[in-house]
Amino acid sequence: MGQPAAETSSFMTDFLLKSGGVAIIDGGLATELERYGADLNDPLWSAKCLLTSPHLIRAVHLDYLEAGADIIITASYQATIQGFEAKGFSSDESESLLRKSVEIAFAASIGSYGAYLADGSEYSGNYGHAITLENLKDFHRRRVQILAESGADLIAFETIPNKVEAQAYVELLEEEDIKIPAWLSFNSKDGVNVVSGDSLFDCASIAESCKNVVAVGINCTPPRFIHGLILSIKKVTTKPILIYPNSGESYDGKRKEWVQNTGISDKDFVSYVNKWCEIGAALVGGCCRTTPNTIRAIYRTLSSRSPALSS
Ligand SMILES: C[S+](C)CC[C@H](N)C(=O)O
Ligand SMILES: N[C@@H](CCS)C(=O)O
Ligand SMILES: [Zn+2]
């Protein structure tokens, strides 16, 4: 088991100091690609743009930087070697495409096995008994290696739906002696457990046990659940807590569509942000269906916090 370098363990605390205590993560990537006209109805979902329209990925990353984001998450959420090979690319070509996502941005996204299934399974976390810890490690291993050596600053394990996949990630970080830091971010649909029904306490404890993990939190979850989830995570972790909720809308995985009028406005989203930071969130941004306007509003609300709150 490799010892993480000293700079890995202080990576996030140093970064948070430079960002004034709270860092801003970007917003929904796929959401914005669609707004620019990309058709993501494809097994590769947002990763399809690595093939067809990298200029759009660049444009969305720039929009988020301009809106005030400190951390930009790559288009590799659903970029898997297995997924590219299913399209007819060779393994070398698939690995190049994965690296390309990081030429464009900095926190290398790894979506779950459920994302690869491309049927919204990252919102159920139900992989069946046939999928074991070892299967999941084998599935993710090469992608983790490539992204860790791609020049990314951090690996963002996002939208983790269950405990076994969290365990697979931390074991991979150790087995592969990964030299860059990582965060683990779970999703919930009841405000108590992660989406599979596994205990958030157990999942966050797995993240806590890994030295390479520099932050733990929640993404792609309705804003109304976040307050309680932060309080639960705080019981387990001393690491910085990250929060990047979705707009609160529901996703229909079969139709691959968001259900209209089920979410909240940017104004309502942002009304929660100071409270999340007061109770312990150190990194805040948005996930699906949030936009540069959401991030701009987060930036403004955090900039206007009183010094007492930001200390
Ligand atoms: C976070 S969900 C909206 C991701 C979408 C899914 N993996 C798909 O392929 O449609
Ligand atoms: N980083 C991904 C997360 C999907 S849950 C995106 O914003 O599209
Ligand atoms: Zn999301």
XYZ file of C-alpha atoms and ligand atoms in Angstrom:
330
model
C 0.000 0.000 0.000
C 1.611 3.257 -1.101
C 1.960 6.184 1.255
C 0.412 9.306 -0.218
C 2.868 12.154 -0.655
C 2.719 14.917 1.955
C 1.423 17.329 -0.652
C -1.550 15.025 -1.326
C -2.714 15.152 2.275
C -2.633 18.953 2.404
C -3.868 19.475 -1.152
C -7.451 20.333 -0.264
C -6.772 22.315 2.895
C -4.207 24.461 1.031
C -6.616 24.925 -1.852
C -9.453 25.928 0.489
C -7.204 28.462 2.212
C -6.367 30.012 -1.157
C -10.070 30.085 -2.047
C -10.971 32.015 1.119
C -12.405 29.074 3.084
C -14.996 27.847 0.592
C -14.330 26.718 -2.974
C -16.864 26.812 -5.785
C -17.355 23.715 -7.950
C -18.825 24.103 -11.441
C -22.414 23.178 -12.388
C -24.075 20.605 -14.651
C -21.881 19.746 -17.621
C -24.228 17.520 -19.594
C -27.019 19.999 -18.938
C -25.060 22.819 -20.561
C -23.844 20.685 -23.467
C -27.499 20.007 -24.279
C -28.307 23.699 -24.027
C -25.574 24.324 -26.615
C -27.416 21.863 -28.878
C -25.571 18.574 -28.250
C -27.699 15.421 -28.539
C -26.642 13.224 -25.611
C -29.085 10.407 -26.247
C -26.268 7.926 -26.562
C -24.645 5.273 -24.350
C -21.692 7.648 -23.893
C -23.988 10.490 -22.764
C -21.845 13.642 -22.194
C -18.655 11.772 -23.216
C -20.030 11.642 -26.757
C -18.910 15.283 -27.081
C -15.275 14.186 -26.692
C -15.792 12.578 -30.114
C -18.129 14.974 -31.835
C -17.771 18.420 -30.313
C -14.855 19.046 -27.942
C -15.259 22.767 -28.664
C -18.586 22.653 -26.806
C -16.934 21.059 -23.760
C -14.335 23.811 -23.804
C -17.064 26.464 -24.109
C -18.993 25.062 -21.121
C -15.851 24.843 -18.980
C -15.057 28.477 -19.852
C -18.630 29.570 -19.005
C -18.272 28.036 -15.559
C -14.867 29.605 -14.981
C -16.306 32.953 -16.006
C -19.245 32.427 -13.605
C -16.833 32.032 -10.681
C -16.076 28.300 -10.400
C -12.754 27.337 -8.799
C -13.015 23.664 -9.801
C -13.929 22.373 -13.254
C -14.999 18.728 -13.581
C -14.057 16.895 -16.783
C -16.311 15.250 -19.362
C -15.092 11.787 -18.351
C -18.110 10.926 -16.159
C -19.372 8.464 -18.758
C -16.126 8.144 -20.722
C -15.177 4.507 -20.204
C -12.748 2.441 -22.233
C -15.469 -0.222 -22.424
C -17.944 2.354 -23.752
C -15.562 3.643 -26.436
C -14.662 0.108 -27.500
C -18.355 -0.685 -27.900
C -18.364 2.119 -30.506
C -15.565 0.439 -32.454
C -12.558 2.357 -31.138
C -9.350 0.425 -30.388
C -8.094 0.324 -26.831
C -5.322 2.859 -27.685
C -7.852 5.224 -29.236
C -10.148 4.812 -26.219
C -7.330 5.639 -23.825
C -6.471 8.761 -25.867
C -10.068 9.915 -25.723
C -10.066 9.544 -21.957
C -6.875 11.623 -21.712
C -8.422 14.235 -23.960
C -11.100 14.980 -21.334
C -8.355 16.241 -19.015
C -6.637 18.322 -21.680
C -9.782 20.396 -21.422
C -10.241 20.555 -17.588
C -8.908 19.630 -14.182
C -10.936 17.475 -11.771
C -11.087 14.164 -13.631
C -14.606 12.804 -13.335
C -15.263 9.116 -12.806
C -18.928 8.196 -12.994
C -20.129 4.906 -11.574
C -20.620 1.551 -13.272
C -24.305 2.538 -13.216
C -23.512 5.552 -15.420
C -21.793 3.272 -17.946
C -24.969 1.159 -18.062
C -26.564 4.348 -19.427
C -30.027 3.618 -18.050
C -29.993 5.894 -15.011
C -28.670 3.090 -12.770
C -26.560 5.615 -10.885
C -29.867 6.638 -9.307
C -30.693 3.110 -8.116
C -27.266 1.633 -7.377
C -28.831 -1.746 -7.907
C -26.269 -3.775 -9.862
C -27.580 -7.213 -8.889
C -25.651 -9.981 -7.154
C -23.611 -10.802 -10.235
C -21.549 -7.610 -9.842
C -18.929 -8.013 -7.138
C -16.308 -5.772 -5.581
C -13.662 -7.398 -7.789
C -15.766 -6.858 -10.943
C -16.100 -3.172 -10.092
C -12.384 -2.775 -9.455
C -11.610 -4.461 -12.776
C -14.155 -2.280 -14.542
C -12.654 0.978 -13.216
C -8.953 0.075 -12.897
C -7.527 1.193 -16.255
C -9.614 4.365 -16.341
C -8.408 5.363 -12.870
C -4.773 4.713 -13.912
C -5.087 6.790 -17.077
C -6.854 9.719 -15.476
C -4.422 9.729 -12.537
C -1.541 10.136 -14.979
C -3.303 12.561 -17.283
C -2.218 15.768 -15.561
C -5.514 16.189 -13.691
C -5.250 17.775 -10.246
C -7.765 15.484 -8.643
C -9.997 12.498 -9.356
C -13.676 13.265 -8.737
C -15.544 10.021 -8.071
C -19.063 11.304 -8.585
C -22.643 10.163 -8.076
C -21.585 7.023 -6.171
C -24.761 5.053 -5.542
C -23.675 2.295 -3.174
C -21.148 1.065 -0.667
C -19.494 -1.604 -2.806
C -18.477 0.934 -5.430
C -17.034 3.267 -2.759
C -15.036 0.331 -1.444
C -13.843 -0.487 -4.962
C -12.624 3.102 -5.443
C -10.623 3.318 -2.222
C -9.071 -0.098 -2.813
C -8.089 0.957 -6.342
C -6.514 4.179 -5.050
C -4.364 2.101 -2.705
C -3.631 -0.902 -4.954
C -2.637 1.311 -7.859
C -0.678 3.685 -5.604
C -2.479 6.652 -7.108
C -0.455 9.806 -6.585
C -3.095 12.481 -7.025
C -5.841 13.237 -4.505
C -9.450 12.164 -4.955
C -12.877 13.014 -3.652
C -15.778 10.648 -3.125
C -19.241 12.060 -3.699
C -22.455 10.093 -3.097
C -26.053 10.683 -4.132
C -29.241 10.270 -2.142
C -32.948 10.277 -2.929
C -34.341 10.205 0.605
C -32.017 12.543 2.500
C -30.898 9.708 4.772
C -29.178 6.918 2.845
C -27.377 6.792 -0.489
C -29.651 5.919 -3.426
C -29.180 2.133 -3.161
C -30.395 2.239 0.445
C -26.863 1.655 1.774
C -26.032 3.691 4.855
C -24.414 7.071 4.200
C -22.572 6.590 7.469
C -20.951 3.410 6.085
C -20.182 5.028 2.737
C -18.630 8.155 4.254
C -16.640 5.948 6.662
C -15.093 4.175 3.676
C -14.043 7.545 2.257
C -12.733 8.617 5.656
C -10.527 5.528 5.873
C -8.534 6.432 2.761
C -5.638 8.896 3.055
C -5.794 9.847 -0.627
C -9.364 11.045 -0.258
C -9.235 14.784 0.386
C -12.964 15.536 0.516
C -16.211 13.627 0.878
C -19.748 14.697 0.107
C -22.916 14.630 -1.923
C -23.768 15.490 -5.513
C -26.692 15.104 -7.925
C -29.199 15.109 -5.073
C -32.141 17.473 -4.484
C -31.154 20.597 -2.514
C -33.846 20.007 0.115
C -31.995 16.923 1.372
C -28.549 18.475 1.655
C -28.745 20.000 5.140
C -29.458 16.659 6.850
C -26.902 14.847 4.708
C -24.141 17.299 5.695
C -24.978 16.721 9.363
C -24.728 12.933 8.845
C -21.390 13.150 7.000
C -19.963 15.415 9.698
C -20.417 12.638 12.225
C -17.979 10.450 10.311
C -15.415 12.672 8.670
C -12.768 15.223 9.471
C -12.198 15.830 5.755
C -13.634 18.852 3.926
C -17.269 18.284 2.905
C -18.322 18.947 -0.683
C -21.817 19.601 -1.903
C -23.015 19.968 -5.478
C -26.721 19.195 -5.680
C -28.847 18.965 -8.804
C -31.816 21.247 -9.415
C -34.164 18.878 -7.576
C -35.754 17.633 -10.807
C -36.443 13.924 -11.292
C -34.734 11.936 -14.046
C -36.554 9.326 -16.117
C -33.761 6.835 -16.890
C -35.801 4.900 -19.436
C -36.798 7.928 -21.483
C -33.442 9.613 -20.733
C -35.274 12.794 -19.907
C -35.723 15.095 -16.957
C -39.295 15.384 -15.724
C -40.349 19.008 -16.227
C -41.350 21.275 -13.351
C -40.055 19.039 -10.582
C -37.117 21.235 -9.547
C -36.420 24.571 -7.901
C -35.237 27.958 -9.162
C -31.653 29.227 -8.891
C -32.909 31.737 -6.330
C -34.275 28.980 -4.093
C -31.152 26.852 -4.636
C -28.889 29.686 -3.596
C -31.010 30.475 -0.540
C -29.620 27.281 1.023
C -25.948 27.914 0.315
C -24.880 30.010 3.311
C -26.549 27.599 5.711
C -24.734 24.640 4.117
C -21.433 26.450 4.615
C -22.282 27.406 8.208
C -22.860 23.773 9.123
C -19.710 22.525 7.430
C -19.729 22.496 3.603
C -16.346 23.640 2.283
C -16.884 23.118 -1.445
C -20.174 24.060 -3.070
C -21.382 23.848 -6.663
C -24.095 22.332 -8.805
C -24.797 19.099 -10.660
C -27.388 18.145 -13.264
C -29.728 20.894 -14.461
C -27.726 23.615 -12.763
C -26.124 26.161 -15.067
C -23.555 28.972 -15.129
C -26.318 31.195 -13.715
C -26.550 28.918 -10.664
C -22.788 29.064 -10.176
C -22.734 32.837 -10.651
C -25.430 33.154 -7.977
C -23.448 30.888 -5.609
C -20.355 32.995 -6.252
C -22.251 36.191 -5.438
C -23.829 34.852 -2.289
C -20.528 33.500 -0.982
C -18.718 36.745 -1.829
C -21.227 38.694 0.229
C -20.941 36.493 3.323
C -19.903 38.305 6.462
C -16.279 37.718 7.593
C -17.653 36.047 10.739
C -19.335 33.400 8.628
C -16.398 32.817 6.329
C -13.841 32.313 9.081
C -26.831 11.601 -13.743
S -27.957 10.890 -14.885
C -28.827 12.187 -15.581
C -26.845 10.333 -16.100
C -27.442 9.830 -17.315
C -27.213 8.417 -17.635
N -25.985 7.833 -17.162
C -27.395 8.233 -19.129
O -26.601 7.625 -19.809
O -28.416 8.715 -19.610
N -20.155 15.817 -13.932
C -21.377 15.245 -14.470
C -22.181 14.653 -13.335
C -23.379 13.942 -13.698
S -24.240 13.279 -12.341
C -22.146 16.334 -15.191
O -22.182 17.464 -14.687
O -22.729 16.085 -16.236
Zn -25.650 15.035 -11.835
